[in-house]
Short mmCIF file of N, CA and C in Angstrom, two decimals:
data_model
loop_
_atom_site.label_atom_id
_atom_site.label_comp_id
_atom_site.label_asym_id
_atom_site.label_seq_id
_atom_site.Cartn_x
_atom_site.Cartn_y
_atom_site.Cartn_z
N MET A 258 -45.86 19.44 98.40
CA MET A 258 -45.94 18.90 97.27
C MET A 258 -44.78 19.52 95.90
N GLY A 259 -45.14 20.84 95.81
CA GLY A 259 -45.05 21.56 94.74
C GLY A 259 -43.69 22.55 94.88
N TYR A 260 -43.19 22.36 96.84
CA TYR A 260 -41.94 23.08 96.82
C TYR A 260 -40.55 22.18 96.22
N LYS A 261 -41.47 20.34 96.81
CA LYS A 261 -40.88 19.87 96.10
C LYS A 261 -39.72 19.24 94.87
N LYS A 262 -41.12 19.95 93.81
CA LYS A 262 -40.55 19.55 92.41
C LYS A 262 -40.02 20.86 92.19
N LEU A 263 -40.28 22.53 93.18
CA LEU A 263 -39.83 23.36 92.31
C LEU A 263 -38.18 23.35 93.13
N ASP A 264 -37.79 22.22 94.29
CA ASP A 264 -36.18 22.19 94.89
C ASP A 264 -35.55 21.02 93.35
N GLU A 265 -36.51 20.48 93.25
CA GLU A 265 -35.82 19.57 91.94
C GLU A 265 -35.07 20.98 90.49
N VAL A 266 -35.93 20.75 90.24
CA VAL A 266 -36.04 22.14 89.25
C VAL A 266 -34.43 22.98 89.65
N MET A 267 -34.50 23.34 90.98
CA MET A 267 -33.77 24.19 90.97
C MET A 267 -32.18 23.34 91.34
N GLU A 268 -32.26 22.47 91.78
CA GLU A 268 -30.97 21.77 91.70
C GLU A 268 -30.22 20.98 90.55
N LEU A 269 -31.18 20.72 89.96
CA LEU A 269 -30.87 21.06 87.81
C LEU A 269 -30.65 22.44 87.49
N LEU A 270 -31.48 22.95 87.43
CA LEU A 270 -30.90 23.54 86.98
C LEU A 270 -28.95 24.75 87.85
N THR A 271 -29.09 24.32 89.03
CA THR A 271 -27.58 24.67 89.44
C THR A 271 -26.91 24.03 89.39
N ASP A 272 -27.09 22.41 89.05
CA ASP A 272 -25.88 21.84 88.23
C ASP A 272 -24.89 21.66 86.77
N GLU A 273 -26.64 22.34 85.74
CA GLU A 273 -26.89 22.92 84.50
C GLU A 273 -25.62 23.84 85.06
N LEU A 274 -25.70 24.93 85.69
CA LEU A 274 -24.77 26.12 85.74
C LEU A 274 -23.36 25.91 85.97
N ASP A 275 -23.43 24.81 86.67
CA ASP A 275 -21.61 24.38 87.89
C ASP A 275 -21.21 23.92 86.20
N GLY A 276 -21.34 22.72 85.57
CA GLY A 276 -21.32 22.29 84.28
C GLY A 276 -20.97 23.58 82.80
N PHE A 277 -21.69 24.55 82.86
CA PHE A 277 -21.69 25.15 81.91
C PHE A 277 -20.52 26.20 82.13
N ASN A 278 -20.67 26.82 83.90
CA ASN A 278 -18.93 27.03 84.11
C ASN A 278 -17.89 26.19 83.46
N LYS A 279 -17.99 25.07 84.09
CA LYS A 279 -16.42 24.46 84.21
C LYS A 279 -15.64 24.27 82.72
N SER A 280 -17.31 24.53 80.88
CA SER A 280 -16.62 24.23 80.33
C SER A 280 -16.45 25.63 79.10
N ILE A 281 -16.84 26.89 79.98
CA ILE A 281 -16.61 27.84 80.14
C ILE A 281 -14.65 28.35 80.03
N ASP A 282 -14.74 27.23 81.58
CA ASP A 282 -13.07 27.97 81.84
C ASP A 282 -11.65 27.11 81.34
N ARG A 283 -12.55 25.80 80.66
CA ARG A 283 -11.89 24.87 79.54
C ARG A 283 -12.08 25.81 77.93
N LEU A 284 -12.98 26.22 77.99
CA LEU A 284 -12.86 27.19 76.95
C LEU A 284 -11.60 27.88 76.68
N LYS A 285 -11.42 28.70 78.18
CA LYS A 285 -10.29 29.78 77.65
C LYS A 285 -9.26 29.07 78.08
N GLN A 286 -8.33 28.12 78.52
CA GLN A 286 -7.22 27.05 79.17
C GLN A 286 -7.54 26.70 77.63
N LEU A 287 -8.31 26.59 76.89
CA LEU A 287 -7.98 25.90 74.84
C LEU A 287 -7.47 27.78 74.82
N THR A 288 -8.83 28.21 74.74
CA THR A 288 -8.27 29.07 73.67
C THR A 288 -6.61 29.97 73.90
N GLU A 289 -6.49 30.20 75.66
CA GLU A 289 -4.86 30.34 75.60
C GLU A 289 -4.10 29.31 75.03
N ASN A 290 -4.81 28.00 74.91
CA ASN A 290 -3.44 27.51 74.77
C ASN A 290 -3.24 27.28 73.04
N VAL A 291 -4.33 28.08 72.05
CA VAL A 291 -4.05 28.20 70.74
C VAL A 291 -3.96 29.77 70.51
N ASP A 292 -4.07 30.69 71.24
CA ASP A 292 -2.99 31.65 71.34
C ASP A 292 -1.59 31.81 71.73
N ASN A 293 -1.18 30.70 72.39
CA ASN A 293 0.50 31.04 72.36
C ASN A 293 0.91 29.82 71.28
N ILE A 294 -0.01 29.15 70.32
CA ILE A 294 0.41 28.45 70.05
C ILE A 294 0.98 28.96 68.28
N LYS A 295 2.35 29.77 68.27
CA LYS A 295 2.29 30.01 66.91
C LYS A 295 2.29 29.23 65.94
N ILE A 296 1.61 30.31 65.01
CA ILE A 296 2.30 28.74 63.26
C ILE A 296 2.42 30.03 62.31
N GLU A 297 3.89 29.33 61.82
CA GLU A 297 4.13 30.15 60.99
C GLU A 297 3.67 29.89 59.26
N ALA A 298 3.37 30.25 58.55
CA ALA A 298 2.98 30.74 57.32
C ALA A 298 3.92 29.96 56.22
N SER A 299 5.04 28.72 56.05
CA SER A 299 5.77 28.33 54.99
C SER A 299 5.01 27.60 53.72
N THR A 300 5.94 27.78 52.40
CA THR A 300 5.06 27.13 51.74
C THR A 300 6.04 27.10 50.99
N ASP A 301 7.19 26.30 51.72
CA ASP A 301 8.72 25.75 50.83
C ASP A 301 8.20 24.14 50.86
N ASN A 302 7.75 23.29 51.51
CA ASN A 302 7.70 22.22 51.34
C ASN A 302 6.75 21.93 50.36
N ILE A 303 5.53 22.88 50.11
CA ILE A 303 5.05 22.90 48.73
C ILE A 303 5.93 23.52 46.95
N GLN A 304 6.86 24.13 47.17
CA GLN A 304 7.57 24.97 46.31
C GLN A 304 7.97 22.83 46.43
N LYS A 305 8.60 22.32 46.62
CA LYS A 305 9.51 21.69 46.86
C LYS A 305 9.01 20.32 45.95
N LEU A 306 7.87 20.51 46.53
CA LEU A 306 7.04 19.07 45.99
C LEU A 306 6.33 19.35 44.86
N LEU A 307 6.43 20.51 43.82
CA LEU A 307 6.31 21.55 42.31
C LEU A 307 7.36 21.23 41.64
N GLU A 308 8.48 21.91 42.32
CA GLU A 308 9.98 21.21 41.93
C GLU A 308 10.32 19.78 41.41
N ARG A 309 9.87 18.94 42.29
CA ARG A 309 9.61 17.18 42.12
C ARG A 309 9.29 17.34 41.11
N HIS A 310 7.92 17.18 41.07
CA HIS A 310 6.47 17.34 40.39
C HIS A 310 7.13 17.79 38.85
N LEU A 311 7.22 18.91 38.65
CA LEU A 311 7.94 19.55 37.85
C LEU A 311 9.61 18.97 37.11
N THR A 312 10.26 18.44 37.69
CA THR A 312 11.55 17.54 37.15
C THR A 312 10.76 16.89 36.52
N LYS A 313 10.18 16.06 37.25
CA LYS A 313 9.69 14.69 36.95
C LYS A 313 8.99 14.55 35.80
N LEU A 314 8.43 16.25 35.19
CA LEU A 314 7.36 16.36 33.92
C LEU A 314 8.02 16.71 33.23
N LYS A 315 9.45 17.52 33.11
CA LYS A 315 10.56 17.48 32.47
C LYS A 315 11.04 16.14 31.75
N TRP A 316 11.01 16.17 32.02
CA TRP A 316 12.19 14.15 32.37
C TRP A 316 11.33 13.28 31.26
N GLU A 317 9.57 13.33 31.50
CA GLU A 317 9.37 13.00 30.79
C GLU A 317 8.74 12.65 29.87
N LEU A 318 9.41 14.46 29.44
CA LEU A 318 8.71 15.05 28.72
C LEU A 318 9.83 15.17 27.05
N GLU A 319 11.03 14.79 27.97
CA GLU A 319 11.92 14.55 27.27
C GLU A 319 12.00 13.55 26.83
N SER A 320 11.78 12.77 27.55
CA SER A 320 11.93 11.23 27.38
C SER A 320 10.81 10.83 25.80
N ILE A 321 9.62 11.67 26.01
CA ILE A 321 8.65 10.84 24.84
C ILE A 321 9.15 11.49 23.75
N GLU A 322 9.92 12.85 23.62
CA GLU A 322 10.39 13.86 22.27
C GLU A 322 11.35 12.87 22.36
N GLY A 323 12.22 12.29 22.79
CA GLY A 323 13.37 11.52 22.24
C GLY A 323 12.67 10.20 21.40
N ASN A 324 11.34 9.47 22.33
CA ASN A 324 10.61 8.78 21.96
C ASN A 324 9.88 9.20 20.28
N THR A 325 9.12 10.11 20.31
CA THR A 325 9.00 10.82 19.22
C THR A 325 9.99 10.47 17.79
N ILE A 326 11.25 10.99 18.47
CA ILE A 326 12.34 11.81 17.35
C ILE A 326 12.25 9.86 16.55
N ALA A 327 12.97 9.01 17.53
CA ALA A 327 12.91 7.44 17.38
C ALA A 327 12.37 6.91 16.43
N ILE A 328 10.96 7.57 16.74
CA ILE A 328 9.60 7.17 15.57
C ILE A 328 10.06 7.84 14.55
N LYS A 329 9.97 8.74 14.64
CA LYS A 329 10.17 9.26 12.87
C LYS A 329 11.23 8.90 12.67
N LYS A 330 12.29 8.82 12.73
CA LYS A 330 13.16 8.16 12.11
C LYS A 330 13.17 6.47 11.95
N ALA A 331 12.07 6.11 12.42
CA ALA A 331 12.27 4.18 11.81
C ALA A 331 11.47 4.54 10.74
N VAL A 332 9.84 5.42 11.15
CA VAL A 332 9.39 5.85 10.08
C VAL A 332 10.15 6.04 8.73
N ILE A 333 10.62 6.81 8.54
CA ILE A 333 10.94 7.31 7.49
C ILE A 333 12.43 6.57 6.51
N ASN A 334 12.93 5.34 7.53
CA ASN A 334 13.86 4.56 7.19
C ASN A 334 13.17 3.64 7.14
N ALA A 335 12.29 3.29 7.22
CA ALA A 335 11.00 1.71 7.20
C ALA A 335 11.13 1.76 5.49
N LYS A 336 10.90 0.55 4.69
CA LYS A 336 10.98 -0.20 3.77
C LYS A 336 9.57 -0.33 2.99
N VAL A 337 9.03 0.15 2.14
CA VAL A 337 7.91 0.41 1.83
C VAL A 337 7.28 -1.33 1.29
N ILE A 338 8.65 -1.85 0.33
CA ILE A 338 9.11 -3.02 -0.27
C ILE A 338 9.39 -4.46 0.64
N PRO A 339 8.60 -5.76 0.86
CA PRO A 339 8.78 -6.41 1.83
C PRO A 339 9.60 -7.04 0.79
N ARG A 340 11.22 -7.75 2.04
CA ARG A 340 11.94 -8.08 1.27
C ARG A 340 12.16 -9.24 -0.02
N THR A 341 11.16 -10.19 0.96
CA THR A 341 10.53 -11.15 -0.51
C THR A 341 9.97 -10.43 -1.97
N LEU A 342 9.88 -9.64 -1.41
CA LEU A 342 8.86 -9.32 -2.91
C LEU A 342 10.17 -8.07 -3.34
N PHE A 343 11.30 -7.72 -2.57
CA PHE A 343 12.46 -7.32 -3.52
C PHE A 343 13.26 -7.59 -4.08
N TRP A 344 13.45 -9.57 -3.85
CA TRP A 344 14.36 -10.49 -4.43
C TRP A 344 13.57 -11.26 -5.05
N LEU A 345 12.28 -10.58 -5.51
CA LEU A 345 11.41 -11.53 -6.27
C LEU A 345 11.55 -10.96 -8.03
N THR A 346 11.43 -9.44 -7.61
CA THR A 346 11.81 -8.31 -8.35
C THR A 346 13.13 -8.60 -9.54
N ILE A 347 14.19 -8.06 -8.94
CA ILE A 347 15.87 -8.65 -8.68
C ILE A 347 15.83 -9.69 -9.40
N ALA A 348 14.97 -10.94 -9.15
CA ALA A 348 15.35 -11.90 -9.93
C ALA A 348 14.32 -11.62 -11.59
N VAL A 349 13.77 -11.28 -11.32
CA VAL A 349 12.79 -11.13 -11.99
C VAL A 349 13.35 -10.04 -13.21
N TRP A 350 14.41 -9.36 -12.80
CA TRP A 350 14.94 -8.29 -14.05
C TRP A 350 16.02 -9.00 -14.92
N THR A 351 16.54 -9.59 -13.82
CA THR A 351 17.69 -10.47 -14.52
C THR A 351 18.05 -11.26 -15.10
N ILE A 352 16.12 -12.20 -14.70
CA ILE A 352 15.63 -13.27 -15.46
C ILE A 352 15.69 -12.85 -17.28
N SER A 353 14.89 -11.37 -17.05
CA SER A 353 14.79 -10.58 -18.26
C SER A 353 15.82 -10.24 -18.66
N LEU A 354 17.09 -9.77 -18.17
CA LEU A 354 18.32 -9.27 -18.85
C LEU A 354 18.92 -10.32 -19.96
N VAL A 355 18.98 -11.88 -19.25
CA VAL A 355 19.59 -12.44 -19.90
C VAL A 355 18.80 -13.48 -20.80
N THR A 356 17.75 -13.06 -20.28
CA THR A 356 17.66 -13.82 -21.88
C THR A 356 17.21 -12.59 -22.67
N ILE A 357 16.69 -11.57 -22.84
CA ILE A 357 17.19 -10.48 -23.99
C ILE A 357 18.23 -10.40 -24.25
N CYS A 358 19.72 -10.44 -23.53
CA CYS A 358 20.92 -10.32 -24.27
C CYS A 358 21.49 -12.58 -24.93
N TYR A 359 20.19 -13.29 -24.16
CA TYR A 359 20.79 -14.38 -25.18
C TYR A 359 19.88 -13.99 -26.70
N LEU A 360 18.88 -13.30 -26.40
CA LEU A 360 17.80 -13.60 -28.20
C LEU A 360 18.44 -12.68 -28.65
N GLY A 361 19.32 -11.29 -28.29
CA GLY A 361 20.31 -10.33 -28.53
C GLY A 361 21.40 -11.44 -30.22
N ILE A 362 22.12 -12.23 -29.15
CA ILE A 362 23.49 -13.11 -29.19
C ILE A 362 22.40 -13.78 -30.56
N LYS A 363 22.11 -14.45 -29.83
CA LYS A 363 20.66 -15.11 -31.39
C LYS A 363 20.82 -14.87 -32.90
N VAL A 364 19.98 -13.49 -32.85
CA VAL A 364 19.17 -12.12 -34.01
C VAL A 364 20.72 -11.93 -34.37
N SER A 365 21.55 -11.41 -33.37
CA SER A 365 23.28 -11.28 -34.18
C SER A 365 23.89 -12.26 -35.14
N ARG A 366 23.81 -13.30 -34.56
CA ARG A 366 24.31 -14.58 -36.04
C ARG A 366 22.56 -14.82 -36.62
N LEU A 367 21.42 -14.29 -37.17
CA LEU A 367 20.91 -14.49 -38.06
C LEU A 367 21.66 -14.99 -39.54
N ASP A 368 22.13 -13.83 -39.28
CA ASP A 368 22.42 -13.00 -41.32
C ASP A 368 23.00 -14.67 -41.84
N ALA A 369 24.49 -14.86 -40.43
CA ALA A 369 25.28 -16.04 -40.40
C ALA A 369 24.41 -17.05 -40.69
N ILE A 370 24.19 -17.88 -39.79
CA ILE A 370 22.62 -18.90 -39.81
C ILE A 370 22.36 -19.21 -41.63
N ARG A 371 21.49 -17.47 -41.73
CA ARG A 371 20.73 -17.55 -43.31
C ARG A 371 21.69 -18.33 -44.35
N GLU A 372 23.30 -17.43 -43.92
CA GLU A 372 23.88 -17.78 -45.63
C GLU A 372 24.34 -18.90 -45.28
N LYS A 373 24.80 -19.69 -44.03
CA LYS A 373 24.77 -20.76 -44.27
C LYS A 373 23.95 -21.97 -44.48
N SER A 374 22.71 -21.32 -44.26
CA SER A 374 21.14 -22.68 -44.41
C SER A 374 20.85 -22.00 -45.85
N PHE A 375 21.00 -20.82 -47.12
CA PHE A 375 21.42 -20.46 -47.60
C PHE A 375 21.84 -21.40 -48.69
N GLU A 376 23.28 -21.34 -48.45
CA GLU A 376 24.47 -22.06 -49.38
C GLU A 376 23.97 -23.71 -48.85
N SER A 377 23.81 -24.11 -48.34
CA SER A 377 23.31 -25.25 -47.52
C SER A 377 21.96 -25.86 -48.95
N GLY A 378 21.25 -25.38 -48.85
CA GLY A 378 20.25 -25.31 -49.94
C GLY A 378 20.46 -24.97 -51.00
N ARG A 379 21.38 -24.75 -51.48
CA ARG A 379 21.93 -24.39 -52.83
C ARG A 379 22.34 -25.70 -53.79
N GLN A 380 23.39 -25.83 -52.86
CA GLN A 380 23.99 -27.12 -52.77
C GLN A 380 23.04 -28.07 -53.31
N GLU A 381 21.86 -28.54 -51.99
CA GLU A 381 21.35 -29.21 -52.14
C GLU A 381 20.50 -29.31 -53.76
N VAL A 382 20.11 -28.39 -54.39
CA VAL A 382 19.38 -27.67 -55.28
C VAL A 382 19.98 -28.36 -56.76
N ILE A 383 21.34 -27.94 -56.21
CA ILE A 383 22.70 -27.94 -57.39
C ILE A 383 22.76 -29.57 -58.51
N THR A 384 23.11 -30.17 -56.06
CA THR A 384 23.59 -31.55 -57.08
C THR A 384 22.21 -32.51 -57.34
N THR A 385 20.87 -31.61 -56.49
CA THR A 385 19.86 -33.19 -56.76
C THR A 385 20.01 -32.55 -58.83
N LEU A 386 19.85 -31.27 -58.99
CA LEU A 386 19.55 -30.55 -60.58
C LEU A 386 20.99 -30.96 -61.67
N ARG A 387 21.49 -31.26 -60.55
CA ARG A 387 23.40 -31.94 -61.65
C ARG A 387 22.48 -32.67 -62.50
N GLY A 388 22.16 -34.08 -62.77
CA GLY A 388 21.67 -34.69 -63.61
C GLY A 388 21.19 -34.55 -64.89
N PHE A 389 19.96 -32.93 -64.48
CA PHE A 389 19.45 -32.84 -65.65
C PHE A 389 20.24 -31.76 -66.13
N PHE A 390 20.64 -30.80 -65.39
CA PHE A 390 22.00 -30.24 -66.65
C PHE A 390 22.75 -31.26 -66.75
N ASP A 391 23.18 -32.32 -66.53
CA ASP A 391 23.99 -32.47 -67.32
C ASP A 391 23.86 -32.99 -69.00
N GLU A 392 22.08 -33.35 -68.71
CA GLU A 392 21.52 -34.14 -70.20
C GLU A 392 21.04 -32.69 -71.05
N ASN A 393 20.68 -31.50 -70.24
CA ASN A 393 21.29 -30.36 -71.18
C ASN A 393 22.00 -29.44 -70.72
N PRO A 394 22.88 -29.34 -70.83
CA PRO A 394 24.88 -27.66 -71.43
C PRO A 394 24.22 -26.71 -71.65
N GLY A 395 22.78 -27.02 -71.73
CA GLY A 395 22.77 -25.30 -72.84
C GLY A 395 21.75 -24.80 -71.43
N LEU A 396 20.99 -25.74 -70.96
CA LEU A 396 20.17 -24.67 -69.73
C LEU A 396 21.75 -24.31 -68.75
N LEU A 397 22.58 -25.30 -68.63
CA LEU A 397 23.19 -25.04 -67.23
C LEU A 397 23.77 -23.43 -67.50
N GLU A 398 24.95 -23.49 -68.98
CA GLU A 398 24.87 -22.59 -69.05
C GLU A 398 24.00 -20.70 -69.00
N SER A 399 23.03 -20.95 -69.66
CA SER A 399 21.62 -19.80 -69.32
C SER A 399 22.08 -19.92 -67.63
N TYR A 400 21.65 -20.80 -66.75
CA TYR A 400 21.60 -20.76 -65.57
C TYR A 400 22.02 -19.71 -64.63
N GLU A 401 23.26 -20.23 -65.27
CA GLU A 401 25.03 -19.54 -64.51
C GLU A 401 24.47 -17.86 -64.90
N SER A 402 24.56 -18.04 -66.07
CA SER A 402 24.16 -16.55 -66.69
C SER A 402 23.35 -15.86 -65.62
N TRP A 403 22.01 -15.77 -65.71
CA TRP A 403 21.47 -15.40 -65.24
C TRP A 403 21.49 -15.52 -63.24
N ARG A 404 22.14 -16.28 -62.31
CA ARG A 404 22.86 -15.93 -61.87
C ARG A 404 23.75 -14.81 -61.24
N LEU A 405 24.57 -15.03 -62.25
CA LEU A 405 25.28 -14.04 -62.13
C LEU A 405 24.39 -12.80 -61.92
N LYS A 406 24.24 -12.04 -63.40
CA LYS A 406 22.87 -10.91 -63.69
C LYS A 406 22.38 -10.69 -62.76
N GLY A 407 21.64 -11.57 -61.15
CA GLY A 407 20.72 -11.29 -60.52
C GLY A 407 22.16 -10.98 -59.49
N LYS A 408 23.35 -11.38 -58.53
CA LYS A 408 24.20 -11.39 -58.14
C LYS A 408 24.83 -9.42 -58.42
N GLU A 409 25.00 -9.06 -59.65
CA GLU A 409 25.29 -7.58 -59.85
C GLU A 409 23.79 -7.06 -59.60
N THR A 410 22.60 -7.58 -59.75
CA THR A 410 21.56 -6.36 -59.24
C THR A 410 21.89 -6.45 -57.85
N ASP A 411 21.61 -7.40 -57.17
CA ASP A 411 22.08 -7.22 -55.46
C ASP A 411 23.17 -6.76 -55.38
N SER A 412 24.07 -6.45 -55.71
CA SER A 412 25.23 -5.29 -55.20
C SER A 412 24.71 -4.38 -55.72
N ILE A 413 23.96 -3.95 -56.50
CA ILE A 413 23.85 -2.74 -56.40
C ILE A 413 22.72 -1.99 -55.97
N GLN A 414 21.81 -3.02 -55.49
CA GLN A 414 20.87 -2.72 -54.43
C GLN A 414 21.39 -1.97 -53.40
N ALA A 415 22.86 -2.96 -52.52
CA ALA A 415 23.39 -2.87 -51.40
C ALA A 415 24.44 -1.72 -51.67
N LYS A 416 24.50 -1.25 -52.39
CA LYS A 416 24.92 0.09 -53.18
C LYS A 416 23.76 1.47 -52.40
N LYS A 417 23.01 0.77 -53.15
CA LYS A 417 22.38 2.25 -52.41
C LYS A 417 21.68 2.29 -51.36
#
């Protein structure tokens, strides 16, 4: 009985050794195939990829720089004041200028209007007082001399 088991173990070991030898033969064939294969170390493909990538990056950078320049120009040329506010300001300035001109013309005519009003008031007073002076002729003469004396005084002061 003991031999039977020993025979079985021996048979298993023999099978295992045959399998091991076959694996070693196969490994020898594979190493020979690998030794026959020649691998060339070439970086041409990597260089081409890098060149394409660098070209693409350069183009993108130029595009970004162009856009940045365009944005800078747009910011420089940007208007700070909205158009509505601009036209409203122009309208206010125009109305103010027209008003100032109109008032200037009115003020320049003020002396003529004052003279006209004074003369009209004087005539009205004279016609109202005409009856009084008709009753008192001496007072009319004294009034006229007083009025002429006042005109002379005014002309002397105007010359100074």
